[in-house]
PDB file of C-alpha atoms in Angstrom:
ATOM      1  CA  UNK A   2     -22.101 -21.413  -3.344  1.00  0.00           C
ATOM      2  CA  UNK A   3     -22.777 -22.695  -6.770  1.00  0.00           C
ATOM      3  CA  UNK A   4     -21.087 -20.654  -8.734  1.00  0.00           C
ATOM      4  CA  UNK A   5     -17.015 -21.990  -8.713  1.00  0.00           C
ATOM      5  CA  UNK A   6     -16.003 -18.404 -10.093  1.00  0.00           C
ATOM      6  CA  UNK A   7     -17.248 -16.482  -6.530  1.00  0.00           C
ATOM      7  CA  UNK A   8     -14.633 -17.948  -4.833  1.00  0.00           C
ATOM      8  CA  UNK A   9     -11.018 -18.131  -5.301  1.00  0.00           C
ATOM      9  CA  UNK A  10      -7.930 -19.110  -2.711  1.00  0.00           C
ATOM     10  CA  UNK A  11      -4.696 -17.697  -2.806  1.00  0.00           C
ATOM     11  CA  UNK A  12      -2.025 -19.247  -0.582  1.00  0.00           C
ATOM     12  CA  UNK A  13       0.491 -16.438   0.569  1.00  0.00           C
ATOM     13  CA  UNK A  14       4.162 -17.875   1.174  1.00  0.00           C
ATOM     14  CA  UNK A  15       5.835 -15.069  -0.775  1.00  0.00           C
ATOM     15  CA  UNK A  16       6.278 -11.277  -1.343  1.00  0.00           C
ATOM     16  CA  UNK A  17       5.047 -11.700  -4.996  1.00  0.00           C
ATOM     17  CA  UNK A  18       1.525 -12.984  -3.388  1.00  0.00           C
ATOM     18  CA  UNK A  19       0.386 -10.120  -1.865  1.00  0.00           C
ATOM     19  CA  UNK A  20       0.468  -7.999  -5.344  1.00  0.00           C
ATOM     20  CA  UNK A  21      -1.825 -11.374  -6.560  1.00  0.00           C
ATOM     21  CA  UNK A  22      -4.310 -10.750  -3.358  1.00  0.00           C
ATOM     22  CA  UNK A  23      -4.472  -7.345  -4.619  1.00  0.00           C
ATOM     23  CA  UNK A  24      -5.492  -8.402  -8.122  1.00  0.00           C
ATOM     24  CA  UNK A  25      -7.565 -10.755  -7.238  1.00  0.00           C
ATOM     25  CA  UNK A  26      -9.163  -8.537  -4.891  1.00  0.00           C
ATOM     26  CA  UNK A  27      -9.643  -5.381  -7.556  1.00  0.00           C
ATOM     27  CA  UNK A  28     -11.023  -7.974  -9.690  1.00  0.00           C
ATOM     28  CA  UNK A  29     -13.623  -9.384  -7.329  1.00  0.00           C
ATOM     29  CA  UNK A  30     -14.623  -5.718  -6.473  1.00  0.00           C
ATOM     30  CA  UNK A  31     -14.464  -4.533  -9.647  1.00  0.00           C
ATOM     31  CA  UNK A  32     -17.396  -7.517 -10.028  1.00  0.00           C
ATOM     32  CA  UNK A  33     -19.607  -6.544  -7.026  1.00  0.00           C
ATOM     33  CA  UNK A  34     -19.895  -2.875  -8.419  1.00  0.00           C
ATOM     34  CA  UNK A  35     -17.925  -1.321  -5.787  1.00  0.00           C
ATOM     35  CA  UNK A  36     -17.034   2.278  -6.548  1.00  0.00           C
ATOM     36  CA  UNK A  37     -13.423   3.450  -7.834  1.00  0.00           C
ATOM     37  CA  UNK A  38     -12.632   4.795  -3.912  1.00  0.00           C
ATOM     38  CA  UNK A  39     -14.066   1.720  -2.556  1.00  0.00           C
ATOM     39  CA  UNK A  40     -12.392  -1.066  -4.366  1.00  0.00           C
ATOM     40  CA  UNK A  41      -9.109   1.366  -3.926  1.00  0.00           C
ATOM     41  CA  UNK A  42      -9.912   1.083   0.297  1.00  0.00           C
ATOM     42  CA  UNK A  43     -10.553  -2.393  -0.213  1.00  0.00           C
ATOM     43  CA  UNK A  44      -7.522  -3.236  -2.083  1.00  0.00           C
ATOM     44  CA  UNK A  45      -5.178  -1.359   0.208  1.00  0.00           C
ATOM     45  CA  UNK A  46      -7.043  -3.344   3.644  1.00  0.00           C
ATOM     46  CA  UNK A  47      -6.251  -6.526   2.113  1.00  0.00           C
ATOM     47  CA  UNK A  48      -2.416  -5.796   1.019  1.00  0.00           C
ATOM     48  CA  UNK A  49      -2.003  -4.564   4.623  1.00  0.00           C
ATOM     49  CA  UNK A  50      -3.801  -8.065   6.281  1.00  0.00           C
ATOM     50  CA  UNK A  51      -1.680 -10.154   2.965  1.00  0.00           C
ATOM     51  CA  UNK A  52       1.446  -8.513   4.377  1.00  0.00           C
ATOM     52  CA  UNK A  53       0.469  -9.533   7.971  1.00  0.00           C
ATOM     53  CA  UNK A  54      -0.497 -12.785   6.951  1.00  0.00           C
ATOM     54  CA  UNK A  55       2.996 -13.431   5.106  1.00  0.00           C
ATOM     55  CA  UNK A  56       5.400 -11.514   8.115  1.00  0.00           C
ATOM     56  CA  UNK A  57       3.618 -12.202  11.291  1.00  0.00           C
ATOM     57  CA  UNK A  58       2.058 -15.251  10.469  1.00  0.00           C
ATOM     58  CA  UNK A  59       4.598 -17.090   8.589  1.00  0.00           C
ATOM     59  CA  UNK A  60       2.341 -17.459   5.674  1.00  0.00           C
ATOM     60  CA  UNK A  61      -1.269 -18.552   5.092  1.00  0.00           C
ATOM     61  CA  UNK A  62      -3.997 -18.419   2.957  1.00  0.00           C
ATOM     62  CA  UNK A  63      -6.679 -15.541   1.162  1.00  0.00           C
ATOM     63  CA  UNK A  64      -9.790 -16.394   0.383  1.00  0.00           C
ATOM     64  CA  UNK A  65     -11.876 -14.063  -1.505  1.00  0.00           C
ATOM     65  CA  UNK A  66     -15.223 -14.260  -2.287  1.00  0.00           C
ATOM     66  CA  UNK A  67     -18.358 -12.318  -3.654  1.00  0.00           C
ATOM     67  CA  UNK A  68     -21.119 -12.153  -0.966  1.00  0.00           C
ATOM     68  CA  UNK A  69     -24.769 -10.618  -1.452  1.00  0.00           C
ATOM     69  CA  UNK A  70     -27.016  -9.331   1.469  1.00  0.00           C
ATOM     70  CA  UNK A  71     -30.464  -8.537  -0.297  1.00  0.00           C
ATOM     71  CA  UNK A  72     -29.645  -6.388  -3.079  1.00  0.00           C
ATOM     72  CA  UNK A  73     -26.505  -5.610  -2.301  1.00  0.00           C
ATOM     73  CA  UNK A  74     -23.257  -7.070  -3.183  1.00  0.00           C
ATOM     74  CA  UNK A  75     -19.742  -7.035  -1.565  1.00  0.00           C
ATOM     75  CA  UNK A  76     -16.771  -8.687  -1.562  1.00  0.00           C
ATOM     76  CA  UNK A  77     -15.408 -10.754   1.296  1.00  0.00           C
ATOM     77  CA  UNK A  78     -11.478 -11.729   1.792  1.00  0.00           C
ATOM     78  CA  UNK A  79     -10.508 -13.952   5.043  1.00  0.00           C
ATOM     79  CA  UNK A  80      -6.769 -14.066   5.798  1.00  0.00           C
ATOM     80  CA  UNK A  81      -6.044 -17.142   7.447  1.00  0.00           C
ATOM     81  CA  UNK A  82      -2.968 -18.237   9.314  1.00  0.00           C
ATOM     82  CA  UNK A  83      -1.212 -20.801  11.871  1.00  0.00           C
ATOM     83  CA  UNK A  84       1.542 -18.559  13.306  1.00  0.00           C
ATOM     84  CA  UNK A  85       2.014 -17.135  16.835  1.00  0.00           C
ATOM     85  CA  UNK A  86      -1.323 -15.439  16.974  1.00  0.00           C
ATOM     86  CA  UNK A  87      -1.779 -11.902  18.558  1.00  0.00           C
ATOM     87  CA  UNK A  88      -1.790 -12.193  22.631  1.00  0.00           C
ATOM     88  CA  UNK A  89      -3.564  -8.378  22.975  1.00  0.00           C
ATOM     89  CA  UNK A  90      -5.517  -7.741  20.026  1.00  0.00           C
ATOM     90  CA  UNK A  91      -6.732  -4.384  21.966  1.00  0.00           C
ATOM     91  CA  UNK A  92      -3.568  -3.490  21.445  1.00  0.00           C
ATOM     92  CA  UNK A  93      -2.434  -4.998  17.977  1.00  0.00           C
ATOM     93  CA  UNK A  94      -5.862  -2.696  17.074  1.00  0.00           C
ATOM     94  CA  UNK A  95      -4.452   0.750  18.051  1.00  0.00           C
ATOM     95  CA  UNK A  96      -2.880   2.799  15.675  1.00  0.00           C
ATOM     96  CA  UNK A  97       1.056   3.419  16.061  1.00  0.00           C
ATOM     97  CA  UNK A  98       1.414   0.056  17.704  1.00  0.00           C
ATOM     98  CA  UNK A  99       3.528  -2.139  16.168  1.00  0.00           C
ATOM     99  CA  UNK A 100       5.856  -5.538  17.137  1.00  0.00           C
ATOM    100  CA  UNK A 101       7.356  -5.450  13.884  1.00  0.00           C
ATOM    101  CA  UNK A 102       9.232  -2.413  11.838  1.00  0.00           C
ATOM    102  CA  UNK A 103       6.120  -1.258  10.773  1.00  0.00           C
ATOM    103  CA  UNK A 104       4.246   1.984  11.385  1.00  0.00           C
ATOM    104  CA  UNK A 105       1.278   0.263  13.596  1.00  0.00           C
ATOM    105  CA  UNK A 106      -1.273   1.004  10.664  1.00  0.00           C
ATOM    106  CA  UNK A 107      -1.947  -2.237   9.498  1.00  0.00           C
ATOM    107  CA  UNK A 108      -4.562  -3.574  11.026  1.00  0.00           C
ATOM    108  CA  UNK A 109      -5.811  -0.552  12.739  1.00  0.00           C
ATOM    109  CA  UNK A 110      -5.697   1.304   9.552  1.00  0.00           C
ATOM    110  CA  UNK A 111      -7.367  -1.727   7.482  1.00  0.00           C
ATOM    111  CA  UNK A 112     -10.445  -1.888  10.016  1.00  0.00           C
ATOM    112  CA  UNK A 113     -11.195   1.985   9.318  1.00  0.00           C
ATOM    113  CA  UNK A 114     -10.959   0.983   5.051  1.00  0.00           C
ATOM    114  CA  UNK A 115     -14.111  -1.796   5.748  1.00  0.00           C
ATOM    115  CA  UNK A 116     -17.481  -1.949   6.283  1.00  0.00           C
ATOM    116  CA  UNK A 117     -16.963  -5.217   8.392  1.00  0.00           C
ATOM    117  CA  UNK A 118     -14.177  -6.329  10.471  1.00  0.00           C
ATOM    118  CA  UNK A 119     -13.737  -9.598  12.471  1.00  0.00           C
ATOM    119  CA  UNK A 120     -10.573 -10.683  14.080  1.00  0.00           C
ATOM    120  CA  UNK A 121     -10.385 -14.375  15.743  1.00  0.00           C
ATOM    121  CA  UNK A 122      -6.971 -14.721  16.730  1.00  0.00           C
ATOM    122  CA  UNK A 123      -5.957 -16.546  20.040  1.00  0.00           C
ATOM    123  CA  UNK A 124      -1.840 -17.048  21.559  1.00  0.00           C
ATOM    124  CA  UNK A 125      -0.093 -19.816  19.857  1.00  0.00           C
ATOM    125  CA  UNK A 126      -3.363 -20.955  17.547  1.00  0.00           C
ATOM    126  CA  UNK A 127      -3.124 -18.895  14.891  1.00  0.00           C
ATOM    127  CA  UNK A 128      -5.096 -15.271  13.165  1.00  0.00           C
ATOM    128  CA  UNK A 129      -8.415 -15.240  11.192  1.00  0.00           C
ATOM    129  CA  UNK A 130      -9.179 -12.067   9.942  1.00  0.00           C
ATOM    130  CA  UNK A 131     -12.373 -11.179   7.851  1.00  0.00           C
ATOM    131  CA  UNK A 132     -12.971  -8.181   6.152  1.00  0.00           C
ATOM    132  CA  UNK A 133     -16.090  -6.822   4.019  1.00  0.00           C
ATOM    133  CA  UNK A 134     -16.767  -4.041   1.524  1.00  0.00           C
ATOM    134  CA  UNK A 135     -20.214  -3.446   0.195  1.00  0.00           C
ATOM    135  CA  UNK A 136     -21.659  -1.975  -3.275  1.00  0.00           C
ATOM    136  CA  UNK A 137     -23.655   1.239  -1.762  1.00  0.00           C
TER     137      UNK A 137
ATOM    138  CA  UNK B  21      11.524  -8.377  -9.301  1.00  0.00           C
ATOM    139  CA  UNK B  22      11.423  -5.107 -11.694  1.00  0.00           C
ATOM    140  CA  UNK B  23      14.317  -2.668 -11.166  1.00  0.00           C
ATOM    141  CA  UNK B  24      12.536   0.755 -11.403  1.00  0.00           C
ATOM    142  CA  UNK B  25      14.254   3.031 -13.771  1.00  0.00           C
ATOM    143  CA  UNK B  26      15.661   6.322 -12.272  1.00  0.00           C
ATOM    144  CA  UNK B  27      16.366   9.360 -14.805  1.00  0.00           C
ATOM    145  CA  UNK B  28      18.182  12.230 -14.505  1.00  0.00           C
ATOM    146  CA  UNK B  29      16.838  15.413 -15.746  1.00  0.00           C
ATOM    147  CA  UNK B  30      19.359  18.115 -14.852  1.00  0.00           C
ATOM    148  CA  UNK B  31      19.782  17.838 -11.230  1.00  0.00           C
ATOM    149  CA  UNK B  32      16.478  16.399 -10.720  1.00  0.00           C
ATOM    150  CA  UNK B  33      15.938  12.208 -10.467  1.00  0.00           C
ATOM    151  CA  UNK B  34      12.776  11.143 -11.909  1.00  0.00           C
ATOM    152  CA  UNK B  35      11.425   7.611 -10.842  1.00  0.00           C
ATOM    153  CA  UNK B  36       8.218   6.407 -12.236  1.00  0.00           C
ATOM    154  CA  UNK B  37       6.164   3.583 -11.123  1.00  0.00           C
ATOM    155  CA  UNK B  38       4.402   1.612 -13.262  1.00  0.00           C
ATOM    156  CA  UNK B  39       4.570  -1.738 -11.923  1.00  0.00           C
ATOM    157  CA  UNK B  40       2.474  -3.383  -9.118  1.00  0.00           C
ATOM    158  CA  UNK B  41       5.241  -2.740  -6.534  1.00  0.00           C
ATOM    159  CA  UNK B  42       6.079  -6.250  -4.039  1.00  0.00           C
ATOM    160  CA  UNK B  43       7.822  -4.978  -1.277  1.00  0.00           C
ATOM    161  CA  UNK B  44      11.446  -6.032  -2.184  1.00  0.00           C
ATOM    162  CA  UNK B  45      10.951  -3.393  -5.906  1.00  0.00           C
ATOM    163  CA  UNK B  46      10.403  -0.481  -3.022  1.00  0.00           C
ATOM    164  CA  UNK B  47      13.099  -1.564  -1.474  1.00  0.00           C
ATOM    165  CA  UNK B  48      15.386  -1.799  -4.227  1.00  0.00           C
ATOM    166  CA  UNK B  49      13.845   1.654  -5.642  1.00  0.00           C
ATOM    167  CA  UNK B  50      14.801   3.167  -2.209  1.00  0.00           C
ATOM    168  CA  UNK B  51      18.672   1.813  -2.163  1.00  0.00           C
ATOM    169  CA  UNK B  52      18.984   2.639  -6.301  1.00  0.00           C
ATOM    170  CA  UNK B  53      17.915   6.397  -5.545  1.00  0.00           C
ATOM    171  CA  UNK B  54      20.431   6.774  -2.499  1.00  0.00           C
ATOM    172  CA  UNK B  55      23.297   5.830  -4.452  1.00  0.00           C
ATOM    173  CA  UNK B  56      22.108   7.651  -7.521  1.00  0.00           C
ATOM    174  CA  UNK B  57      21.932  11.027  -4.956  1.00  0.00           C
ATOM    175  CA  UNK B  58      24.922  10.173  -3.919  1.00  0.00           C
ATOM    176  CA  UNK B  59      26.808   9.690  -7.267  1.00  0.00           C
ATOM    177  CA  UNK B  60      24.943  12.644  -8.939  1.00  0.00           C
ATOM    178  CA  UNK B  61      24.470  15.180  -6.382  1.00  0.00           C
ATOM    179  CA  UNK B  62      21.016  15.593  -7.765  1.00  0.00           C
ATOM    180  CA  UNK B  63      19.089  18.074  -5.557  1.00  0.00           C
ATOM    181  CA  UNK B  64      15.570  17.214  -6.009  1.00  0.00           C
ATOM    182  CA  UNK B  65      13.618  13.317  -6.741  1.00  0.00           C
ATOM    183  CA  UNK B  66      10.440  13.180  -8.372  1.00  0.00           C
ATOM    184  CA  UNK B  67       8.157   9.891  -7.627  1.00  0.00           C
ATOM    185  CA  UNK B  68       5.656   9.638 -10.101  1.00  0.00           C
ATOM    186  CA  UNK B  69       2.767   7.731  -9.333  1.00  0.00           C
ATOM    187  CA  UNK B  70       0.534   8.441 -11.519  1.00  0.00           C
ATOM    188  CA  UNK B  71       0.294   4.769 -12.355  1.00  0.00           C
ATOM    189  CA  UNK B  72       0.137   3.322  -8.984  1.00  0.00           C
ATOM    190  CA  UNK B  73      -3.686   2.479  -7.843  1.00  0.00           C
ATOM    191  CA  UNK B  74      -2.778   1.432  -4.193  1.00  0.00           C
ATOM    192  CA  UNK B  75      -0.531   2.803  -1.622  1.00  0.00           C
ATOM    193  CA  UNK B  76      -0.549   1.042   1.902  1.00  0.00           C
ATOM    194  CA  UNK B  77       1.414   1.850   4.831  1.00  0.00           C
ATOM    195  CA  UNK B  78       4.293  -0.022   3.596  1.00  0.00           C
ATOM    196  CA  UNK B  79       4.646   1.909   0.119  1.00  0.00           C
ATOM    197  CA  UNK B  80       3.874   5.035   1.920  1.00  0.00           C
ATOM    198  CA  UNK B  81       6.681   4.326   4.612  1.00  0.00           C
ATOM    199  CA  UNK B  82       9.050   4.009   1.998  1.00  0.00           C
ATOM    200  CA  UNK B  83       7.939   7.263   0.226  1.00  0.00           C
ATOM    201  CA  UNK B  84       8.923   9.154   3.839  1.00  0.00           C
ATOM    202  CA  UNK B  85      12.262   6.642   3.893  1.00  0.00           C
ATOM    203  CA  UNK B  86      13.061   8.283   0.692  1.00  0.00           C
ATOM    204  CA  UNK B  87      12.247  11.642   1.653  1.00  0.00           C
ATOM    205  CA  UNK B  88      14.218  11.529   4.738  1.00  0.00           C
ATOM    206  CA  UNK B  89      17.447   9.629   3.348  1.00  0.00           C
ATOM    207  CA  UNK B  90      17.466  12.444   0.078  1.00  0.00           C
ATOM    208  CA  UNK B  91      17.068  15.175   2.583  1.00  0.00           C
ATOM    209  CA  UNK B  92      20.993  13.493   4.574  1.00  0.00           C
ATOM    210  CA  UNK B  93      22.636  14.203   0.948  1.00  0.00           C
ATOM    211  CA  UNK B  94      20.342  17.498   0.873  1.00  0.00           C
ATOM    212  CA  UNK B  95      17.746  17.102  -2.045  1.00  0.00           C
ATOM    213  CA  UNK B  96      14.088  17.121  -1.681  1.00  0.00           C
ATOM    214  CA  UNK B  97      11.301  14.546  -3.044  1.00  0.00           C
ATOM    215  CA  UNK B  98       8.225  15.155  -4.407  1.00  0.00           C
ATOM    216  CA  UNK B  99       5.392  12.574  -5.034  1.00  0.00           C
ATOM    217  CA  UNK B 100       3.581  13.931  -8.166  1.00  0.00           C
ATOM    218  CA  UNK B 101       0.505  12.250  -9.717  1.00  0.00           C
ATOM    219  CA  UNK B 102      -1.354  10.957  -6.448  1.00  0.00           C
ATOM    220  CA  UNK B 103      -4.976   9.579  -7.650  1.00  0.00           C
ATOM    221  CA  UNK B 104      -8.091  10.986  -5.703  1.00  0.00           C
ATOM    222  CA  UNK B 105      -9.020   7.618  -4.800  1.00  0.00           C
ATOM    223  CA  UNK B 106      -5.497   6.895  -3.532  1.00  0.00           C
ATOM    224  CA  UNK B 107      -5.508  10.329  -1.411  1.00  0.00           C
ATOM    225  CA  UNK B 108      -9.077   9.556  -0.342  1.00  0.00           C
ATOM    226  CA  UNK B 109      -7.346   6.196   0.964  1.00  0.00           C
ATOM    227  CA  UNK B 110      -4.487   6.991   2.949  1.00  0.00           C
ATOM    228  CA  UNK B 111      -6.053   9.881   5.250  1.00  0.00           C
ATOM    229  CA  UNK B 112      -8.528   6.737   5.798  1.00  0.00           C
ATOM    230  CA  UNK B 113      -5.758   4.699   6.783  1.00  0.00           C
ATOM    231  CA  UNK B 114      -3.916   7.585   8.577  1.00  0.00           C
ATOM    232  CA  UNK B 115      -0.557   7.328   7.359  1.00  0.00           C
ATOM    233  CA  UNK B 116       1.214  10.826   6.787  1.00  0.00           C
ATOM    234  CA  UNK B 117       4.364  11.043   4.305  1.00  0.00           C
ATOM    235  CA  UNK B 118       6.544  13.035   6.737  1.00  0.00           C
ATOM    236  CA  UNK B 119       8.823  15.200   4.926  1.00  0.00           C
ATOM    237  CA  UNK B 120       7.209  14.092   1.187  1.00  0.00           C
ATOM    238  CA  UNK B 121       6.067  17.406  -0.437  1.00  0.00           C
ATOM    239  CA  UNK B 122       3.438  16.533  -3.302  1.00  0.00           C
ATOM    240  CA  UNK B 123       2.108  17.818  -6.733  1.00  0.00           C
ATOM    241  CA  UNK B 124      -0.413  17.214  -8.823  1.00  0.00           C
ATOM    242  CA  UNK B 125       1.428  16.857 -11.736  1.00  0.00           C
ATOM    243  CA  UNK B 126       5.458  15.995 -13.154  1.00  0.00           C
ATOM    244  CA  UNK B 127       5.300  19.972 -14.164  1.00  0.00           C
ATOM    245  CA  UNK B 128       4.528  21.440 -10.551  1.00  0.00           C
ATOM    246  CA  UNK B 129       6.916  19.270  -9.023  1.00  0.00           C
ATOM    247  CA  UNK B 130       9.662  20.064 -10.966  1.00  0.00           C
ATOM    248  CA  UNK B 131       8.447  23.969 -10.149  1.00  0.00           C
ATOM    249  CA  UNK B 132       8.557  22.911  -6.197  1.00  0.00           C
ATOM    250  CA  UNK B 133      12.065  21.606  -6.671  1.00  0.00           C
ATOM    251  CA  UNK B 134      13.288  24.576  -8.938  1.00  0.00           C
ATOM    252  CA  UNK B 135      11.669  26.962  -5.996  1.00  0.00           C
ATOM    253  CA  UNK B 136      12.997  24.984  -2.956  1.00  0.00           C
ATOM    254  CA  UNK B 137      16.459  24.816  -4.898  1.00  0.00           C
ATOM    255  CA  UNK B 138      16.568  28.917  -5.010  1.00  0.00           C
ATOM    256  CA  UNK B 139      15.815  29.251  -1.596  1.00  0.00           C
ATOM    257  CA  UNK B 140      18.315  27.562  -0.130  1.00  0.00           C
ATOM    258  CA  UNK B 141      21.658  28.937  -2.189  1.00  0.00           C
ATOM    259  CA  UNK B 142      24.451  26.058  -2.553  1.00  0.00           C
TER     260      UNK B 142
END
């Protein structure tokens, strides 16, 4: 991509950086044209992957980007992270299920918010996971 | 971090949001509202988030948390000011707020409270 401004990384090491993925996020949708309940999905998915990214992985990186398919645009965030990984991810995917204090909806409840969900996550190598909400 | 301010009104607690809560500010909010219960022997809390554009599972936990610890020193909470895009949101993500009774507005909470407040006689 050409355009610097379609991109933008946020590293998240702290509490304070998942209200910034949030911003950034509502900004980037806010961009692509997504509608109020959309960007409102959107924004809540990617606080709940920020907050996994910053408890269970030990920290990582956001990167959010504008994508297009045809006419339509979207936004696309990737949480990236070197922690433990998830050993089941059947079972880090159903709802109630948690190995933290949590209530189990976070990722579970973040797939159902998307249009596109990917999780690449393997034991001891770390979680990828790649979310996308298009314009309709 | 923001300390969110908690007024009294009567024997009703008022907190409104209007920051972009981190995780430690719900915290906090949920520890400052126990000890004000506790010290004022308020009978009802009122969350107003009329301001608030997202509410994940964490931010909704804590809205139950406060529900549950207000109901130990016997008040009740109400969440007024929900946004339809918020409510659309968290069926989506399937979080329920336990024993959280909502309103749409400051005015019919305070009328839940006032109601809930007669029915049980202190």
């Amino acid at each position: 991509m050409t355009d610097p401004s379609a991109r933008e990384d946020i590293p998240i090491t702290a509490d304070e950086d998942v209200v910034r993925v949030r911003q950034v996020v509502r900004a980037y949708a806010q961009r692509a044209k997504l509608g109020l309940v959309d960007q409102t999905k959107l924004v809540t998915a990617t606080s709940e992957l920020a907050r996994n990214t910053l408890i269970y992985g030990g920290g990582g990186t956001a990167t959010v980007r504008l994508v297009t398919e045809g006419r339509r645009q979207g936004v696309s965030a990737r949480f990236h992270d070197e922690g433990p990984g998830i050993p089941d991810t059947e079972l880090a995917l159903t709802d109630g299920w948690t190995s933290g204090g949590g209530m189990g909806l976070g990722l579970s409840g973040a797939r159902r918010l998307v249009d596109e969900f990917e999780l690449d996550t393997e034991a001891g190598r770390g979680t990828t996971v790649t979310v996308v909400k298009w314009s309709r | 971090m923001e300390r969110i301010p908690i007024l009294k009104i009567g024997d009703v607690l008022l907190a409104s949001i209007q920051i972009d809560l981190q995780d430690r500010d719900v915290l906090a909010l949920q520890e400052d509202l126990a000890e004000r219960i506790s010290e004022t022997g308020a009978h009802g809390v009122i969350l107003d988030i009329t301001a608030v554009d997202i509410v994940d599972s964490f931010i909704g936990r804590m809205f139950a948390t406060i529900a549950a610890t207000s109901r130990l020193f016997d008040a009740h909470t109400v969440v007024v000011g929900m946004r339809p895009a918020v409510a659309i949101t968290l069926v989506e993500l399937g979080l329920t707020l336990g024993e959280v009774r909502t309103a749409l507005d400051l005015e019919k909470g305070l009328a839940i409270l006032a109601e809930l407040g007669e029915q049980a006689p202190r």
